[in-house]
Coordinates of C-alpha atoms and ligand atoms in Angstrom, one line a residue:
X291 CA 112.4 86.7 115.6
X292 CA 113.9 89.7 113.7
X293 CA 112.0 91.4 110.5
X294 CA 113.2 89.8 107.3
X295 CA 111.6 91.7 104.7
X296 CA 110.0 95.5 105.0
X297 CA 108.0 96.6 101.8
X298 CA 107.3 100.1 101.8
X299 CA 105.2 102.2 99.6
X300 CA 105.7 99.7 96.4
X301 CA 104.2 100.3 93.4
X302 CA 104.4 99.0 89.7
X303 CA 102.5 100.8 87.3
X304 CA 102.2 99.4 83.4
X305 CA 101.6 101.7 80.8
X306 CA 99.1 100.3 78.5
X307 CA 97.5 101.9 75.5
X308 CA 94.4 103.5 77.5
X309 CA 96.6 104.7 80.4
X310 CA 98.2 103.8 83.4
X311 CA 97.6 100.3 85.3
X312 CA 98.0 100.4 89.1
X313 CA 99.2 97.0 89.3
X314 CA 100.3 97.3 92.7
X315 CA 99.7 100.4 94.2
X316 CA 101.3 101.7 97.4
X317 CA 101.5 98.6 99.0
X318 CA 104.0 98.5 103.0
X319 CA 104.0 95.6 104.8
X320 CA 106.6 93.3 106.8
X321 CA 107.2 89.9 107.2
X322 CA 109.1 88.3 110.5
X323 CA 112.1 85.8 110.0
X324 CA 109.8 82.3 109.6
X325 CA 106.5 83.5 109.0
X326 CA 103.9 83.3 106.4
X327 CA 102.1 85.8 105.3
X328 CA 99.3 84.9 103.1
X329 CA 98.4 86.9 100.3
X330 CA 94.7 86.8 98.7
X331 CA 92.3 88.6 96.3
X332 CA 90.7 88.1 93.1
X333 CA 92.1 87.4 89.9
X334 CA 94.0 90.6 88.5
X335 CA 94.0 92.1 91.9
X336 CA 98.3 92.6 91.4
X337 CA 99.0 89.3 93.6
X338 CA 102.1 88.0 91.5
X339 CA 102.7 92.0 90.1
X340 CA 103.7 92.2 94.0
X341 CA 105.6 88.7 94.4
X342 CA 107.6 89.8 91.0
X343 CA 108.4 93.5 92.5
X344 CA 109.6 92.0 95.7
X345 CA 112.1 90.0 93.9
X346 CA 112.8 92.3 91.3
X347 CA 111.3 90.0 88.5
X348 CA 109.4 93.3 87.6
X349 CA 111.3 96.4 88.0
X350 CA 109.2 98.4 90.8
X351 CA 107.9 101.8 89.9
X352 CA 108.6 103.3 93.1
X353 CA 109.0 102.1 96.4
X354 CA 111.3 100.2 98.4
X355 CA 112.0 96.6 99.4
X356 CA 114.3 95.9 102.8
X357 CA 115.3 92.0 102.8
X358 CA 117.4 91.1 105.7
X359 CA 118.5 94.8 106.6
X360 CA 119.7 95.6 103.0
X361 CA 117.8 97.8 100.3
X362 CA 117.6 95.2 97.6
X363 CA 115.6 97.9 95.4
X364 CA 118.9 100.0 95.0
X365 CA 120.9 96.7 94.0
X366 CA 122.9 96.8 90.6
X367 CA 122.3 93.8 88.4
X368 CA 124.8 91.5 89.6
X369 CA 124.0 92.4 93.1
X370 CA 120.5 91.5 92.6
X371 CA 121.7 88.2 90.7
X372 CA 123.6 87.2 94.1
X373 CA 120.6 88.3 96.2
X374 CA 118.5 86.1 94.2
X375 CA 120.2 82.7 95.9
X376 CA 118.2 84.1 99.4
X377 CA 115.0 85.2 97.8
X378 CA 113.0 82.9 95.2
X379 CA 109.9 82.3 93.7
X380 CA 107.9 79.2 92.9
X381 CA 105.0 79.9 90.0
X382 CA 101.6 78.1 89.8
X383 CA 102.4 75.4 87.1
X384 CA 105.3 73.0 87.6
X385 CA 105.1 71.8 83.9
X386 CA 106.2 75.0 82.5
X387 CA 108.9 75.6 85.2
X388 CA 110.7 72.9 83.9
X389 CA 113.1 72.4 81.4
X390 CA 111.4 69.1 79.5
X391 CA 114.8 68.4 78.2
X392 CA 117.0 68.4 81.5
X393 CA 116.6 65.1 83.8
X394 CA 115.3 65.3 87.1
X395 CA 118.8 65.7 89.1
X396 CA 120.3 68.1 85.9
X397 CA 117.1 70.5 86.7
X398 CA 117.9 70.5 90.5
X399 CA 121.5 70.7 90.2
X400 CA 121.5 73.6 87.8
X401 CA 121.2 76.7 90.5
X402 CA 124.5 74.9 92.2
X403 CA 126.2 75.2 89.2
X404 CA 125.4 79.0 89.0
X405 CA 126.0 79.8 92.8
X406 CA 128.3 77.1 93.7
X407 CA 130.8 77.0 90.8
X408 CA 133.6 75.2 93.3
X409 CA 131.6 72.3 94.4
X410 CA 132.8 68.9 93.5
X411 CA 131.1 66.7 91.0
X412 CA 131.2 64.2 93.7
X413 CA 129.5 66.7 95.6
X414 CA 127.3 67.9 93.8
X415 CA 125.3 64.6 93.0
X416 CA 125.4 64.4 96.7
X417 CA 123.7 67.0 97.3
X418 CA 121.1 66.6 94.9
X419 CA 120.5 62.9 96.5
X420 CA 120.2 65.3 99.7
X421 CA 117.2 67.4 97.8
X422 CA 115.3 64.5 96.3
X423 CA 115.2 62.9 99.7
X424 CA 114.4 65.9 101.2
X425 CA 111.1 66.8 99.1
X426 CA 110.7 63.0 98.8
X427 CA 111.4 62.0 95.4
X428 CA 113.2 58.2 95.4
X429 CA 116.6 57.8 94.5
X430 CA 115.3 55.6 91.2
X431 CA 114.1 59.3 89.4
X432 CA 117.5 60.3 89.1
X433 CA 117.4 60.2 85.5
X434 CA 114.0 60.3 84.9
X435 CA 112.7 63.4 82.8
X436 CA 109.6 65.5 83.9
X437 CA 107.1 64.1 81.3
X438 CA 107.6 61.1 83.3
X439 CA 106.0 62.7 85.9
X440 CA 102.8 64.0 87.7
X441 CA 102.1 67.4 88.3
X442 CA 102.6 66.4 92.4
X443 CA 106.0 65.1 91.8
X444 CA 107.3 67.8 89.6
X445 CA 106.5 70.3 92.0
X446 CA 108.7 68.3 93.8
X447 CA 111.4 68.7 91.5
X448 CA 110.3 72.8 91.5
X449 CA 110.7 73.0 95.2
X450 CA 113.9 71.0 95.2
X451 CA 116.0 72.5 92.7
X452 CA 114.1 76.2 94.7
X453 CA 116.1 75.3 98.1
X454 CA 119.4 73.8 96.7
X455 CA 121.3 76.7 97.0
X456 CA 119.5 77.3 101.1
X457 CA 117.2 80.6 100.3
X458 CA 115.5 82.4 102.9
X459 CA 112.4 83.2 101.8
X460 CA 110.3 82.2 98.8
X461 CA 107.6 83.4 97.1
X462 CA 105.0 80.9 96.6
X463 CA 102.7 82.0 93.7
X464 CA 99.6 79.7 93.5
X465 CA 102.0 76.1 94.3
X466 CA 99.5 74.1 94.6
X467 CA 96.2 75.3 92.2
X468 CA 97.6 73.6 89.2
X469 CA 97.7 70.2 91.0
X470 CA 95.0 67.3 91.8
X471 CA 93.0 68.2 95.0
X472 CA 94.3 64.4 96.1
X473 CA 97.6 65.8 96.2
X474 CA 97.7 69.6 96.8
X475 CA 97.6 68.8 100.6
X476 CA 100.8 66.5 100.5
X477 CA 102.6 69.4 98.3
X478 CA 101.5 72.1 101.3
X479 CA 102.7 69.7 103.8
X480 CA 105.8 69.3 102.2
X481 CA 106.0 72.8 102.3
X482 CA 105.2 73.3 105.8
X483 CA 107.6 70.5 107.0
X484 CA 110.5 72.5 104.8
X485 CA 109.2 75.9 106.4
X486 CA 110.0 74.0 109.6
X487 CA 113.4 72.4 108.8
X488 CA 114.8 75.3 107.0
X489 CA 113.7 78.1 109.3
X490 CA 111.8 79.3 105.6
X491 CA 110.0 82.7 105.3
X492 CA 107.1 82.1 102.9
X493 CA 104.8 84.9 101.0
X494 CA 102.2 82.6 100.1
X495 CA 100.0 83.5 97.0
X496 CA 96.5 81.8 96.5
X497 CA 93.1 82.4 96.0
X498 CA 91.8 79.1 97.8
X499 CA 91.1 80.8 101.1
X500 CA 90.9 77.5 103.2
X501 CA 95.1 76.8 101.8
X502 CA 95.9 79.7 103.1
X503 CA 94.2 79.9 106.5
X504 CA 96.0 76.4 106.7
X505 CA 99.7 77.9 105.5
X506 CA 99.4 81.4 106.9
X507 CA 100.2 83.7 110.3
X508 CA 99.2 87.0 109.0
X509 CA 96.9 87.7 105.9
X510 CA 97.1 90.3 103.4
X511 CA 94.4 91.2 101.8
X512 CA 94.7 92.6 98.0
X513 CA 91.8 94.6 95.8
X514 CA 92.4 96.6 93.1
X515 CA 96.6 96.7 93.3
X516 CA 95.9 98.1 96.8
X517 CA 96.5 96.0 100.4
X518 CA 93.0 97.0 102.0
X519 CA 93.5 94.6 105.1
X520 CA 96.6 93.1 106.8
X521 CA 96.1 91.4 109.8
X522 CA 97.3 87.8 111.9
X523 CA 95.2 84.4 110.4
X524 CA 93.1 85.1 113.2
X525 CA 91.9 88.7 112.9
X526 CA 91.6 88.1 109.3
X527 CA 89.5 85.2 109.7
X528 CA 87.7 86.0 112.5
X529 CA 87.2 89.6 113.1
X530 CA 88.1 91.1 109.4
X531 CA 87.0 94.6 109.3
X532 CA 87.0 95.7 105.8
X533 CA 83.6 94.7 103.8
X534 CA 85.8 93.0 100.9
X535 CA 87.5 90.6 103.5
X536 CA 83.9 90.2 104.4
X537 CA 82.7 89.5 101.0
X538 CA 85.6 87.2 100.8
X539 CA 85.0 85.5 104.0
X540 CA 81.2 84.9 103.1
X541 CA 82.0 83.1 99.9
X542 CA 84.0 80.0 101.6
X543 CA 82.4 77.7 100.7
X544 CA 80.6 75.9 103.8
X545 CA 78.9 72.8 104.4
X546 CA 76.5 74.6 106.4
X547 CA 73.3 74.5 105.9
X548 CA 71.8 77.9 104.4
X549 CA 74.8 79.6 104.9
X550 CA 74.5 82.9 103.3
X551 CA 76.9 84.4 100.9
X552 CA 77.5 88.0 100.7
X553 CA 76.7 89.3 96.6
X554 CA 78.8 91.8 95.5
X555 CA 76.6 94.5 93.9
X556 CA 78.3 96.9 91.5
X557 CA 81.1 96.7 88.5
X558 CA 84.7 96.4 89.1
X559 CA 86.5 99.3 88.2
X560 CA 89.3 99.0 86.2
X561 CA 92.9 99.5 87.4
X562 CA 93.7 101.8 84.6
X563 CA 93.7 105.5 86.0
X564 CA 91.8 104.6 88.7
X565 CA 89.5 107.5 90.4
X566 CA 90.6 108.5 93.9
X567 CA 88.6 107.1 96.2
X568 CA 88.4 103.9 97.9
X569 CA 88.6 101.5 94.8
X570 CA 86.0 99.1 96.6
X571 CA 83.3 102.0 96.9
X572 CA 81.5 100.9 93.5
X573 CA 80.4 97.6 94.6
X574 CA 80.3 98.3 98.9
X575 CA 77.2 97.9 100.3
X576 CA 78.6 100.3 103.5
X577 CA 79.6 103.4 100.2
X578 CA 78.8 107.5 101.6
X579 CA 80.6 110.4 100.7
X580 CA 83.6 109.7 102.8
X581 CA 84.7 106.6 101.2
X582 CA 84.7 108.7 97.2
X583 CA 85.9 112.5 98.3
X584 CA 89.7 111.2 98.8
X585 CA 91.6 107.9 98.6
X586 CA 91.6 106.1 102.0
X587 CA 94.6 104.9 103.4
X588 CA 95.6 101.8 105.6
X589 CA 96.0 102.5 109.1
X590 CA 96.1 100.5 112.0
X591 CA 92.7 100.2 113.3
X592 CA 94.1 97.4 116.7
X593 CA 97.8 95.9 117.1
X594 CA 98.7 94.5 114.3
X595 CA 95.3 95.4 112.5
X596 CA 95.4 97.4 109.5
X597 CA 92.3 98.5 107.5
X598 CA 92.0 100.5 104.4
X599 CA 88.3 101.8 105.6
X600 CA 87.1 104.9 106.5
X601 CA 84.1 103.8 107.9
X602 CA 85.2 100.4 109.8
X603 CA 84.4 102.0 113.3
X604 CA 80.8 102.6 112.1
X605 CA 79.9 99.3 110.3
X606 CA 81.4 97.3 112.9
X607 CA 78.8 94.3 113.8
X608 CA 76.0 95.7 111.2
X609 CA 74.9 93.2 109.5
X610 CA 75.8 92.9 105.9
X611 CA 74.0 92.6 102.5
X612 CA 73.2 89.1 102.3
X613 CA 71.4 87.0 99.4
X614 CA 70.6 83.8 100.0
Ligands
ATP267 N1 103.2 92.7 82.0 C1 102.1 93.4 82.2 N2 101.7 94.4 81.4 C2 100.5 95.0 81.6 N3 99.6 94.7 82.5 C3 100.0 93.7 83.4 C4 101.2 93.0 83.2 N4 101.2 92.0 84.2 C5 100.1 92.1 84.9 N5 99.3 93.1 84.4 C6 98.0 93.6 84.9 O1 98.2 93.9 86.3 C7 97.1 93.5 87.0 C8 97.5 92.5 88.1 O2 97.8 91.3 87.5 P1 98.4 90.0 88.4 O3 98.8 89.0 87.4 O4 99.4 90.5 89.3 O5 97.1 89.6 89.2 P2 96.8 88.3 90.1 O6 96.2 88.9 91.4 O7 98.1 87.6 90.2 O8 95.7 87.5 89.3 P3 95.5 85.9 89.2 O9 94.8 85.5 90.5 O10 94.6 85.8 88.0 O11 96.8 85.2 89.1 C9 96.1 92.9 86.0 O12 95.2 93.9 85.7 C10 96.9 92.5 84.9 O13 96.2 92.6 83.7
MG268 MG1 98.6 85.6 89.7

């Protein structure tokens, strides 16, 4: 299995009135032809900003964006508009995604209107038939409109009218955090079955950490606009080097009992003009000189390993700050 995607050195900066927002900040990664790559952090840590800049939803500030051998970043408009039939997105909340006024089959068949202008009437409601079966919506909902609907089944109707036109890779921002726990599982299912079928590439977006260790191969882990860990599922979940994948990891919740949870001390500093330095230094329990004198980069620290840490040799296996 080839590359399908290289993201190097992206960055998309906002100017706001007190400054400059790092959004995304320098961020290189790649993504192999039918993987996942999980992407998590907290809220505001640039997790869409970098699922937009990928696809060009929000102009990049710098950087560059490989999909399939071609630099999509240096695209004209149009040539981007073509590119976008192999590279989508699907956002958090399937009620706003869709047009309230379009039926069911008009919302799915509207992207083959736009990229397939010479398909057939005939074979166009075909193909829609095709879609709802596929994401497993019954024939009956042809003309049903999307108030008639839950938020399951309309992310149904997202994901549908998403792979009519046969992309390669989706962005997934949050599909399923909007939905009823009863039926986020069928919706990732769904979405694992069409990863399968399709031979899909996924960048999946999501702060539940227990979706994602479900969904994912490789992890990336986001703080501050930055990627400060990048490693396989197992790595990540197992062996994670940095102390805010540890932080993270610690605050699954668990049915065990007295687990202990790892408190973050310290204030988050704001994206805006950030100070070099390791942006996690404020609330790390591991913090010395080092980690403040200069920014510290992501390097990899095994195969396949990367870690934005300067001091992950040292802390490895000390125990961390734990409060009850
Ligand atoms: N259009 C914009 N203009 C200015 N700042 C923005 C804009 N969009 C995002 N930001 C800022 O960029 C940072 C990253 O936001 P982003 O929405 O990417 O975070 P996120 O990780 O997706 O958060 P969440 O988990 O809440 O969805 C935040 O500080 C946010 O306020
Ligand atoms: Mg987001």
């Amino acid at each position: 299995m080839g590359t399908l995607l290289e993201v190097k050195h992206l960055n998309k900066h906002f100017n706001v009135a007190s400054g400059t927002l790092f959004a995304v900040d320098n961020v290189s990664f790649s993504i192999d032809e039918g993987n996942t790559l999980g992407i998590v952090g907290e809220s505001g840590c640039g997790k869409s900003t970098l699922g937009r800049a990928i696809l060009r939803l929000h102009e990049p500030t710098s950087g560059r964006v490989i999909f399939d051998g071609m630099d999509v970043t240096s695209f004209n408009d149009e040539e981007m508009r073509q590119m976008r039939r192999h590279m989508q997105i699907i956002f958090q909340d399937p009620y706003s995604s869709l047009n309230p006024r379009l039926t069911i089959s008009q919302s799915i068949e509207e992207p083959l209107r736009v990229f397939q202008k010479y398909m057939g009437d005939r074979e166009r409601k075909a193909r829609v038939e095709e879609l709802m079966e596929l994401v497993g919506l019954s024939a009956r909902s042809y003309n049903a409109y999307p108030h008639e609907f839950d938020g399951g089944r309309r992310q149904r109707v997202v994901i549908a009218r998403t792979l009519a036109v046969n992309p390669k890779f989706v962005v997934c921002d949050e599909p399923v955090s909007a939905l009823d726990v009863s039926v986020q599982a069928q919706i990732l299912n769904l979405m694992v079955d069409l990863r399968e079928k399709m031979g899909l590439t996924y960048i999946f977006i999501s702060h539940d950490l227990s979706v994602v260790r479900y969904i994912s191969d490789n992890v990336g882990v986001m703080y501050m606009g930055q990627m400060v860990e990048f490693a396989s599922k197992k790595d990540i979940f197992d062996d994670p080097a940095h102390p805010y994948t540890h932080a993270l990891m610690s605050a699954i919740p668990s049915i065990e009992v007295g687990r202990r949870r790892m408190i973050l001390k310290g204030e988050i500093v704001s994206p805006i003009n950030p100070k070099p330095g390791c942006r996690f230094s404020a609330r790390c329990p591991f913090v010395k000189e080092v980690c403040v004198a200069r920014d510290v980069p992501i390097e990899e620290i095994a195969p396949g390993h990367y870690c934005a840490c300067a001091r992950h040799k040292e802390i490895k296996g000390l125990p961390f700050v734990y409060a009850n």
